[in-house]
PDB file of C-alpha atoms in Angstrom:
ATOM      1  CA  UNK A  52      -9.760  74.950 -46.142  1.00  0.00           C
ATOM      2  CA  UNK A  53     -12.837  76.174 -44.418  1.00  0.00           C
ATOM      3  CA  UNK A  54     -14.090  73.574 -41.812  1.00  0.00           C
ATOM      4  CA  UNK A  55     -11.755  71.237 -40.638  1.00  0.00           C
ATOM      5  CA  UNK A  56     -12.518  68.960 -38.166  1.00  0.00           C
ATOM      6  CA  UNK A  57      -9.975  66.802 -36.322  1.00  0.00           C
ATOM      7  CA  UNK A  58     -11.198  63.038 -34.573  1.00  0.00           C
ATOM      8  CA  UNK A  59     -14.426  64.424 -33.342  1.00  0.00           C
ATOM      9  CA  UNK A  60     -15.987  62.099 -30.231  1.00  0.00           C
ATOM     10  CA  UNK A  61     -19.442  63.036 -28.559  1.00  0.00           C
ATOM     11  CA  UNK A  62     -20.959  60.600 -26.202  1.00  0.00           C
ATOM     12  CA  UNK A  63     -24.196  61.299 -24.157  1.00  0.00           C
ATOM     13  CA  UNK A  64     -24.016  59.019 -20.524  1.00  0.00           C
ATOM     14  CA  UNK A  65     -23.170  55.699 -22.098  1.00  0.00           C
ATOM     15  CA  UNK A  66     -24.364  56.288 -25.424  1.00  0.00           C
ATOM     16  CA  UNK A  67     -20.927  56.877 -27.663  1.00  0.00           C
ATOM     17  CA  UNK A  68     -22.178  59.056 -30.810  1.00  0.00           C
ATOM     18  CA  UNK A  69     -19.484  60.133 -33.021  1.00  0.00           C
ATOM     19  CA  UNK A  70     -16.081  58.443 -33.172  1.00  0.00           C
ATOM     20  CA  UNK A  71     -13.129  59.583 -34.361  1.00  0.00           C
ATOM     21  CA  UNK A  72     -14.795  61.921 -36.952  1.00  0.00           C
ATOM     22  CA  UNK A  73     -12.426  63.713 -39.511  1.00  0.00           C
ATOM     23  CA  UNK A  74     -14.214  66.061 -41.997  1.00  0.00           C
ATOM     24  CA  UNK A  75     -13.519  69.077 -44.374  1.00  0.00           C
ATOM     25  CA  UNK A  76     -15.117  71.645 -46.483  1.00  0.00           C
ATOM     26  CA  UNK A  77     -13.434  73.476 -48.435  1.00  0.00           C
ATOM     27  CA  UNK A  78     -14.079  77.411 -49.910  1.00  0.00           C
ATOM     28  CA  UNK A  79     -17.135  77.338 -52.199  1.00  0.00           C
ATOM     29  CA  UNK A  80     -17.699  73.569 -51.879  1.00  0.00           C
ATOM     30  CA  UNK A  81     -21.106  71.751 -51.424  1.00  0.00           C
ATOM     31  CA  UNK A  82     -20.146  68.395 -49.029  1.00  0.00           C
ATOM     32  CA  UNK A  83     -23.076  65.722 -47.993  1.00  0.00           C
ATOM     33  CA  UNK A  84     -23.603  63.615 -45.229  1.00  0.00           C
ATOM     34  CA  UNK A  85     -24.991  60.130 -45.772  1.00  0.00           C
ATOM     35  CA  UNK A  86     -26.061  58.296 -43.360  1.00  0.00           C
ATOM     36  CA  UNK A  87     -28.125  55.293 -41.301  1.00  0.00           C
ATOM     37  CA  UNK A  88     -30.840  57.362 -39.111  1.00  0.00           C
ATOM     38  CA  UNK A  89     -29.362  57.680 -35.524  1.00  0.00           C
ATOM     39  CA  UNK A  90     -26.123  58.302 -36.777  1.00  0.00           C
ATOM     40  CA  UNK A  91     -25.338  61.331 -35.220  1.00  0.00           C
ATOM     41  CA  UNK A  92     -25.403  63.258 -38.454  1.00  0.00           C
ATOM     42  CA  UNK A  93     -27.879  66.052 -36.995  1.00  0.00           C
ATOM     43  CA  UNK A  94     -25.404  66.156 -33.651  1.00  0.00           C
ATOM     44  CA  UNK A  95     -22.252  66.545 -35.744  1.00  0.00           C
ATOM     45  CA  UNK A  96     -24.230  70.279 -36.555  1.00  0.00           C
ATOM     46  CA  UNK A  97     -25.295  70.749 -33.269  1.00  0.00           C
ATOM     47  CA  UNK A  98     -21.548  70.731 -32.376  1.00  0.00           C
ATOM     48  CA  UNK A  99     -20.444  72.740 -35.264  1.00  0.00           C
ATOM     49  CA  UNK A 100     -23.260  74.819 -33.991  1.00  0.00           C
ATOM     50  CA  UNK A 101     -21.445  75.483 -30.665  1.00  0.00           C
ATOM     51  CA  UNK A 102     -24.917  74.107 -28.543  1.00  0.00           C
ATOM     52  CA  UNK A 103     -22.922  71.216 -27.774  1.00  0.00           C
ATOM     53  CA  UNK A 104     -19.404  70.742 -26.924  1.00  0.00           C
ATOM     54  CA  UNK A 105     -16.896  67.932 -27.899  1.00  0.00           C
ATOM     55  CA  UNK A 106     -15.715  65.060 -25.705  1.00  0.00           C
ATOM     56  CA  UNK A 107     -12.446  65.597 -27.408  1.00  0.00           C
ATOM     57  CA  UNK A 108     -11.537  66.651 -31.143  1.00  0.00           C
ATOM     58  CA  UNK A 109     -11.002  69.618 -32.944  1.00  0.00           C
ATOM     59  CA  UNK A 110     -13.885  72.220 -34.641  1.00  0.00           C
ATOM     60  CA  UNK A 111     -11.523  74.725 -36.913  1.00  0.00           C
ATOM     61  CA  UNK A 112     -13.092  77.622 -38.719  1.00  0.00           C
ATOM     62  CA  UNK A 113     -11.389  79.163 -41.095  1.00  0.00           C
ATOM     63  CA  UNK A 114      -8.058  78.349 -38.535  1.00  0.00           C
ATOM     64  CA  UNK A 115     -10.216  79.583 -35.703  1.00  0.00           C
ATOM     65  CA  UNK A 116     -11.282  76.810 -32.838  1.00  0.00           C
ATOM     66  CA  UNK A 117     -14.746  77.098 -32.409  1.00  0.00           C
ATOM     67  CA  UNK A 118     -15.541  74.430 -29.957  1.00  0.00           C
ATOM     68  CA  UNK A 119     -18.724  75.307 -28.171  1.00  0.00           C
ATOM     69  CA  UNK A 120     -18.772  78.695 -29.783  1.00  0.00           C
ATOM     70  CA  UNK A 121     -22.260  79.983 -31.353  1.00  0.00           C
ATOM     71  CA  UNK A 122     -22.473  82.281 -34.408  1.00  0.00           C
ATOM     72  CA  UNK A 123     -20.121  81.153 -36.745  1.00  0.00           C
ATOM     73  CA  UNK A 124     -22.098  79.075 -39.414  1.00  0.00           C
ATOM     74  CA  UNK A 125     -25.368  79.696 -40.709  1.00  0.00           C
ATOM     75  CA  UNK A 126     -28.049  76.725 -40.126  1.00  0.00           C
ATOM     76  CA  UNK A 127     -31.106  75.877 -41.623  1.00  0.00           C
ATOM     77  CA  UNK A 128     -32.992  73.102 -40.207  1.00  0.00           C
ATOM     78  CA  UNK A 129     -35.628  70.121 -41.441  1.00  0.00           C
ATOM     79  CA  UNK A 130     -38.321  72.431 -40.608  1.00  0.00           C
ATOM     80  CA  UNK A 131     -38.708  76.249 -42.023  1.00  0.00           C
ATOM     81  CA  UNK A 132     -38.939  77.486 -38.505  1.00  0.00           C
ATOM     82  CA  UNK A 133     -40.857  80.546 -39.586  1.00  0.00           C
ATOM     83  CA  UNK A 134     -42.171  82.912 -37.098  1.00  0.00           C
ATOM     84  CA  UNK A 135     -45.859  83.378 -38.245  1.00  0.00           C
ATOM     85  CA  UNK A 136     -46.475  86.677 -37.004  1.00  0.00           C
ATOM     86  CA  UNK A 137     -43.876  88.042 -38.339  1.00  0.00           C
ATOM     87  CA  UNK A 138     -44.065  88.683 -42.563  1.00  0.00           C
ATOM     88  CA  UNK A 139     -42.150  86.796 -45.424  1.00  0.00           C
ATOM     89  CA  UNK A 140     -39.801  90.009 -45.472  1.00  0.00           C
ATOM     90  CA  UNK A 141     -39.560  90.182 -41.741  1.00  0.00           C
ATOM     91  CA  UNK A 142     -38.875  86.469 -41.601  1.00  0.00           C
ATOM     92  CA  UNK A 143     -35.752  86.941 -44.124  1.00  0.00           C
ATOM     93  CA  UNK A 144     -33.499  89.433 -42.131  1.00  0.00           C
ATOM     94  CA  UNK A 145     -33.910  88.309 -38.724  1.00  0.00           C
ATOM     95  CA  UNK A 146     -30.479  86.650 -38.815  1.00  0.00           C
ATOM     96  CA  UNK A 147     -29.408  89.933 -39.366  1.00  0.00           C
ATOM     97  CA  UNK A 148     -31.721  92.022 -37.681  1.00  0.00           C
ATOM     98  CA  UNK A 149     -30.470  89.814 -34.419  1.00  0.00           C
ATOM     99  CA  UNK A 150     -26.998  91.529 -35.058  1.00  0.00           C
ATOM    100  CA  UNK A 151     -28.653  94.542 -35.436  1.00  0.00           C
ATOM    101  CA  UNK A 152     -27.597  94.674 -39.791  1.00  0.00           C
ATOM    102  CA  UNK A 153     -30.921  94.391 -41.672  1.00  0.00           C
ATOM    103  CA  UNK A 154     -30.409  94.864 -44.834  1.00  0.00           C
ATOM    104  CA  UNK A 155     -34.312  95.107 -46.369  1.00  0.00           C
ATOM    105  CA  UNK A 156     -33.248  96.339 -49.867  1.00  0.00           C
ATOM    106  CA  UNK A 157     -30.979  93.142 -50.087  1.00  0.00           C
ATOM    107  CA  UNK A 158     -33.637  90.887 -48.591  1.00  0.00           C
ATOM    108  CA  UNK A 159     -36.239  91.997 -50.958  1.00  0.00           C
ATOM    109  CA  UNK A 160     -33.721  91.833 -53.885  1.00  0.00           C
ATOM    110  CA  UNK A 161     -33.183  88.008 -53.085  1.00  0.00           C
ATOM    111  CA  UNK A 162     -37.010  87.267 -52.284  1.00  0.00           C
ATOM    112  CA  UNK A 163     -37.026  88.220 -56.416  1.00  0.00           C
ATOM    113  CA  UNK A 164     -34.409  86.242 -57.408  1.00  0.00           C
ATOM    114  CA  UNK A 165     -36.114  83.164 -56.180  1.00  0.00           C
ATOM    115  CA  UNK A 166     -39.872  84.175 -57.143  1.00  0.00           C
ATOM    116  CA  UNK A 167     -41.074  85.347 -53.844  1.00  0.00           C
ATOM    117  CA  UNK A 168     -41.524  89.480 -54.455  1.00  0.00           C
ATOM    118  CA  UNK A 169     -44.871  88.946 -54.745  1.00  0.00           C
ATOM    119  CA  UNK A 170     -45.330  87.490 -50.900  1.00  0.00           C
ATOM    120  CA  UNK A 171     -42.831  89.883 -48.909  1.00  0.00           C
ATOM    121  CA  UNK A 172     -46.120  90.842 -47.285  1.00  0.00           C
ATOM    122  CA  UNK A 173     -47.353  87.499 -46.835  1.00  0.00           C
ATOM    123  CA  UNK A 174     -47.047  85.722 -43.412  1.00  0.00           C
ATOM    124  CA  UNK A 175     -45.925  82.167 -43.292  1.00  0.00           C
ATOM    125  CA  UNK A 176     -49.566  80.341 -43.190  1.00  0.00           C
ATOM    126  CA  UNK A 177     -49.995  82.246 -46.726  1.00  0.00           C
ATOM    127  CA  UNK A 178     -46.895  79.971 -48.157  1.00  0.00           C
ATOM    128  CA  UNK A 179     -46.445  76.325 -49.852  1.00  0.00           C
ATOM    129  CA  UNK A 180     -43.841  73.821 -48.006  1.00  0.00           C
ATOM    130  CA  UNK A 181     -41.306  74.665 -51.317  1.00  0.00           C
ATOM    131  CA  UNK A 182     -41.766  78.376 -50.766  1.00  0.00           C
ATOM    132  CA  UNK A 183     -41.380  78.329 -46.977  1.00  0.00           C
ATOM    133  CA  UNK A 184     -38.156  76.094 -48.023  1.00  0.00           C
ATOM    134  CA  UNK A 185     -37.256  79.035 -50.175  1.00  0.00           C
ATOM    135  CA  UNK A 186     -37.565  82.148 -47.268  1.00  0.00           C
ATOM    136  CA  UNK A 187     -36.001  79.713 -44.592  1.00  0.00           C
ATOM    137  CA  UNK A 188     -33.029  79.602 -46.629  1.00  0.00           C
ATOM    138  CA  UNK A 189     -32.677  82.767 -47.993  1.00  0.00           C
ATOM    139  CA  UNK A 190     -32.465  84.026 -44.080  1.00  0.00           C
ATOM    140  CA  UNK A 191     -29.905  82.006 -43.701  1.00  0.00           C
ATOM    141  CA  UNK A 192     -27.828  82.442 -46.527  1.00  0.00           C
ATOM    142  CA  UNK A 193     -28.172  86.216 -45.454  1.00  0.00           C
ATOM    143  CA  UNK A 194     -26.693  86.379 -41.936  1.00  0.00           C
ATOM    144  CA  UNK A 195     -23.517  85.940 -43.981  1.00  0.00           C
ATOM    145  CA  UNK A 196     -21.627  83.507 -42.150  1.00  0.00           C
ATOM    146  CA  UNK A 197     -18.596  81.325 -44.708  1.00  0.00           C
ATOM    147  CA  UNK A 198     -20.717  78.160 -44.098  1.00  0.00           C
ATOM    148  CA  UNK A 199     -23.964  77.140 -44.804  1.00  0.00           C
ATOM    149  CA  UNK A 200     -25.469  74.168 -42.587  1.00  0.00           C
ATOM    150  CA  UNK A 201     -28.604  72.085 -43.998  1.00  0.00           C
ATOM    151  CA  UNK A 202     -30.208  69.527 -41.820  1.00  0.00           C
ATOM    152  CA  UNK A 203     -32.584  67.796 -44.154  1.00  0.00           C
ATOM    153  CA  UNK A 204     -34.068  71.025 -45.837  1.00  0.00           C
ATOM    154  CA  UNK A 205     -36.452  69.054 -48.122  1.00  0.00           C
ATOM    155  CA  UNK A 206     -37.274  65.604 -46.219  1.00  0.00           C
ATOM    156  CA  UNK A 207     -40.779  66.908 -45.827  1.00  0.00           C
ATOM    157  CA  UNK A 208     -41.305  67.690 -48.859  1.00  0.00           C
ATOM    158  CA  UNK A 209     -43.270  65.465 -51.695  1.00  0.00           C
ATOM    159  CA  UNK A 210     -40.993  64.449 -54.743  1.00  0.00           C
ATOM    160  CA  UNK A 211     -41.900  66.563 -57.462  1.00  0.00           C
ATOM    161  CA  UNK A 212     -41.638  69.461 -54.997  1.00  0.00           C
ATOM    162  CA  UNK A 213     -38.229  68.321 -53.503  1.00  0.00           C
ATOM    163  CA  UNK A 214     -36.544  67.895 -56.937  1.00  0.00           C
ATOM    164  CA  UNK A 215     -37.909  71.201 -57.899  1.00  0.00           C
ATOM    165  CA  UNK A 216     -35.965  72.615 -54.656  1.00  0.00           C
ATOM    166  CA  UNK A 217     -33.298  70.663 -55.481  1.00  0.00           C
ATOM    167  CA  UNK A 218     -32.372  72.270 -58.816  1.00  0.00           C
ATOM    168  CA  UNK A 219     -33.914  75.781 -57.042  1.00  0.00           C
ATOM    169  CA  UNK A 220     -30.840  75.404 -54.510  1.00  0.00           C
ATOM    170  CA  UNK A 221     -28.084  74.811 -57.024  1.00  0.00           C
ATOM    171  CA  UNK A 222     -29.282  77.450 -59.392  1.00  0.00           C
ATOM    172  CA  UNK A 223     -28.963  80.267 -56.114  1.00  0.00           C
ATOM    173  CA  UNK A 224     -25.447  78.201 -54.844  1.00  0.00           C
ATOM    174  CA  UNK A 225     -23.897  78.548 -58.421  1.00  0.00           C
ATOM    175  CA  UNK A 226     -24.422  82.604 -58.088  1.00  0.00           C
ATOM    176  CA  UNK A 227     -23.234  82.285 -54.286  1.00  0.00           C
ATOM    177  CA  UNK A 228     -21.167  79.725 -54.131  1.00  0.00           C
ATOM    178  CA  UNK A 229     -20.594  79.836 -50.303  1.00  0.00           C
ATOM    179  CA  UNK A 230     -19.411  76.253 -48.706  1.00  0.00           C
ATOM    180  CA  UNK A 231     -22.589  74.042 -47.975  1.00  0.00           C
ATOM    181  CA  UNK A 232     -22.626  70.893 -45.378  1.00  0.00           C
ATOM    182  CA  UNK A 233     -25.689  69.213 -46.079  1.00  0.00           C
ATOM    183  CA  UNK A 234     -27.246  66.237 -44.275  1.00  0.00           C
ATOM    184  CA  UNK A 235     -29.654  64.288 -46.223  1.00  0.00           C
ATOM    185  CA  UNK A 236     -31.148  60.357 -46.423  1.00  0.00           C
ATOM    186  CA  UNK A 237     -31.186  60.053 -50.131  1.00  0.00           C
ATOM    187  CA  UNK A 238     -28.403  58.967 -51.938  1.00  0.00           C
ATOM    188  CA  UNK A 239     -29.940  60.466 -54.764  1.00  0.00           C
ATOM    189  CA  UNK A 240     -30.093  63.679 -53.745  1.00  0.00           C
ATOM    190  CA  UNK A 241     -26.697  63.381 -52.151  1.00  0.00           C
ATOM    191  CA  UNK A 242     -25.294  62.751 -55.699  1.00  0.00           C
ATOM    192  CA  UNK A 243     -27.300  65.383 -57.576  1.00  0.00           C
ATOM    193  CA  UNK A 244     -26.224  68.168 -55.278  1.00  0.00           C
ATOM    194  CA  UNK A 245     -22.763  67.429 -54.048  1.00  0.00           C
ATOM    195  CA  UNK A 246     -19.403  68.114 -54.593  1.00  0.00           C
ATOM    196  CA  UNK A 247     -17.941  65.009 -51.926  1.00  0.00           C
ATOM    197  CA  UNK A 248     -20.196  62.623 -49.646  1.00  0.00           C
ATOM    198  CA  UNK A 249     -19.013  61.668 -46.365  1.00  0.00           C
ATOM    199  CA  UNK A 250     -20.876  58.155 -45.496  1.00  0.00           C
ATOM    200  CA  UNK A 251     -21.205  57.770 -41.780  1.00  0.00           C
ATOM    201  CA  UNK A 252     -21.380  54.342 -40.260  1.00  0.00           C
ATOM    202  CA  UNK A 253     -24.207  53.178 -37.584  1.00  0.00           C
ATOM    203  CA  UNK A 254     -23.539  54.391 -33.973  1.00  0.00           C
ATOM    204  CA  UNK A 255     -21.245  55.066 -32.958  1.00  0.00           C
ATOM    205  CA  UNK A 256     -20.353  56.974 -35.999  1.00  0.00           C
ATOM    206  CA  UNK A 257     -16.941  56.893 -37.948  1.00  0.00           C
ATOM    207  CA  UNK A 258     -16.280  57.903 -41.501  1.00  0.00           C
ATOM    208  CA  UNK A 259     -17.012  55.039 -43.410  1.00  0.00           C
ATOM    209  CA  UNK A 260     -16.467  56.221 -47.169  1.00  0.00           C
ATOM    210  CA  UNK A 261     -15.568  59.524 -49.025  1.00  0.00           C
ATOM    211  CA  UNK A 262     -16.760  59.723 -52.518  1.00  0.00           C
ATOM    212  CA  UNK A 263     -15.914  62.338 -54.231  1.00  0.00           C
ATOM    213  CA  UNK A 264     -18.518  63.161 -56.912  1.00  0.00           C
ATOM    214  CA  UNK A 265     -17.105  62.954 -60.845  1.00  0.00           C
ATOM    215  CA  UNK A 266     -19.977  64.741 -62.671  1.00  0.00           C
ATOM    216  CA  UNK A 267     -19.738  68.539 -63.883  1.00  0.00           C
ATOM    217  CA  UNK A 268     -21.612  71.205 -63.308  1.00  0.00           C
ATOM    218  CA  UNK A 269     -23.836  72.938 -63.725  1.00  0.00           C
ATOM    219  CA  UNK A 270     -26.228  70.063 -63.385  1.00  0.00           C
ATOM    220  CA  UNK A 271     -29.521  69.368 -64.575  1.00  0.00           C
ATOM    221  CA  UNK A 272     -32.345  66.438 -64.312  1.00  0.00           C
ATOM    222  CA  UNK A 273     -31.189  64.017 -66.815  1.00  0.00           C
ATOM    223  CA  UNK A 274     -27.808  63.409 -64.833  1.00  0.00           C
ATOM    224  CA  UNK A 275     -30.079  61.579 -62.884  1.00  0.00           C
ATOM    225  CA  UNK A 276     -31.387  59.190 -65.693  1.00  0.00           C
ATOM    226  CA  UNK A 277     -27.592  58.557 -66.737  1.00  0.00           C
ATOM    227  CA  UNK A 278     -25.948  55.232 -66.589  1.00  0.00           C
ATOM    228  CA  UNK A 279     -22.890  56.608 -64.148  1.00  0.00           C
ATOM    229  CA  UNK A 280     -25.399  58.209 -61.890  1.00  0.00           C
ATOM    230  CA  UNK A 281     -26.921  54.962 -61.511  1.00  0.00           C
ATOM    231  CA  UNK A 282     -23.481  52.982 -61.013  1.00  0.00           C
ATOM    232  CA  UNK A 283     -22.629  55.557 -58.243  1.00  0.00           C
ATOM    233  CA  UNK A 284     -25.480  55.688 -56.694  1.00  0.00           C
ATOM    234  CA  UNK A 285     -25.581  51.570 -55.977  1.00  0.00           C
ATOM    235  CA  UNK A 286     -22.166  51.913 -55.094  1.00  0.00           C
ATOM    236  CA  UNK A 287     -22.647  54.348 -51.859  1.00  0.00           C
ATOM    237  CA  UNK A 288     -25.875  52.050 -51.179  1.00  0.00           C
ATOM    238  CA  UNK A 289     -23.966  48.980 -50.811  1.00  0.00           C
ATOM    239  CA  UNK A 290     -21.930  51.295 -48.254  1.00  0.00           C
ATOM    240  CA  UNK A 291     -25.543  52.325 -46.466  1.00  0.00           C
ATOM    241  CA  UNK A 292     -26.878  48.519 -46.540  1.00  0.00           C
ATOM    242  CA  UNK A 293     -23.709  47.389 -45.012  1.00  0.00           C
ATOM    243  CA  UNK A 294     -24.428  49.322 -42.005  1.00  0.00           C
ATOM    244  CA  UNK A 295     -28.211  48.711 -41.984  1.00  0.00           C
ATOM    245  CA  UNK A 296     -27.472  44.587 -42.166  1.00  0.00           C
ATOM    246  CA  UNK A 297     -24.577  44.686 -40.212  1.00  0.00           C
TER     247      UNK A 297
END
């Protein structure tokens, strides 16, 4: 097991945020987060993170506490969070560079992989939302930390372009295949990309569901026009609406 995480409380003055929370990822596995918004979801990373620290509960990587310490996971946020002086290239190893390990030849072998060789020159203001996406991730999935935290990577994004990323990401993860926690809104993509879904309930959040996902990989597009992608997906919204109409 990679991230275990033992009856997690935050509160904030009088606001209570998580509750009890009990989570794992295991080696090589993509997990979601589901969600009401408010939940707490993107403060469950900031204290994976290490910028905040527990009330009480347990953050274990790989058998290592890491309450309130930084460095240990990789992030990517909602936005790219591109410098825009500095180049596509430049952008890419500056998790490393900050730990004084760029690796250029590696960076510029990955910008091919995902169709950006041509723009390793190119500063941020050059590049679509899907392509920034594309960099932002790449520099994280190369400061080479076990676990790979996504908070929203694609809400911004329209939803030709966020499908597009969608398949993008599991294409690079099934060559990786490094652990992913991934917060999103949409059940749909939560389905399409996952391995397990936590739901979490309104505030304070608890665990409300785990649902571990049935369907193979790898996966394409027309899992999403199936009959069993369907009947999953209005089972974890009943889950969501419970907690909207409650």
């Amino acid at each position: 097991m990679l991230l275990n995480i033992n009856k997690l409380n935050k509160t904030f003055g009088d606001l209570h945020v998580l509750k009890d929370i009990n989570l794992t990822v295991n080696e090589g596995e993509f997990v979601a987060i589901l969600g009401p918004s408010g939940s707490g979801k993107s403060t469950l990373f900031q204290l994976i993170g290490g910028n905040q620290i527990p009330d009480q509960g347990e953050i274990f990587l790989n058998d290592e506490l890491i309450n309130g310490k930084k460095g240990f996971i990789s992030y990517m946020p909602q936005q790219p969070s591109l410098f825009p002086w500095r180049t596509v290239l430049e952008n890419v190893v500056l998790a490393a560079e900050l730990k004084g390990k760029p690796n250029y030849e590696e960076a510029k072998q990955w910008l091919a992989k995902v169709g950006l060789a041509d723009f390793e020159n190119s500063y941020p203001i050059e590049l679509s939302g899907g392509m920034k996406q594309r960099v932002s991730f790449i520099r994280a999935l190369l400061s080479k930390q076990n676990l790979l935290c996504l908070d929203e990577p694609f809400s911004a994004l329209d939803e030709f372009t966020r499908l597009k990323m969608q398949k993008w990401l599991l294409s690079v993860w099934e060559e990786n295949r490094k652990s992913i926690l991934f917060i999103t809104h949409s059940i749909e993509e939560a389905i399409f990309l996952a391995d397990r879904i936590y739901i979490l309930s309104k505030r304070p959040a608890e665990i409300k569901a785990e649902i571990k996902v049935p369907f193979s990989r790898p996966r394409d597009e027309r899992l999403l026009e199936s009959s069993e992608f369907f009947t999953l997906k209005q089972e974890i919204f009943q889950y969501i609406r419970e907690e909207i109409t409650e």
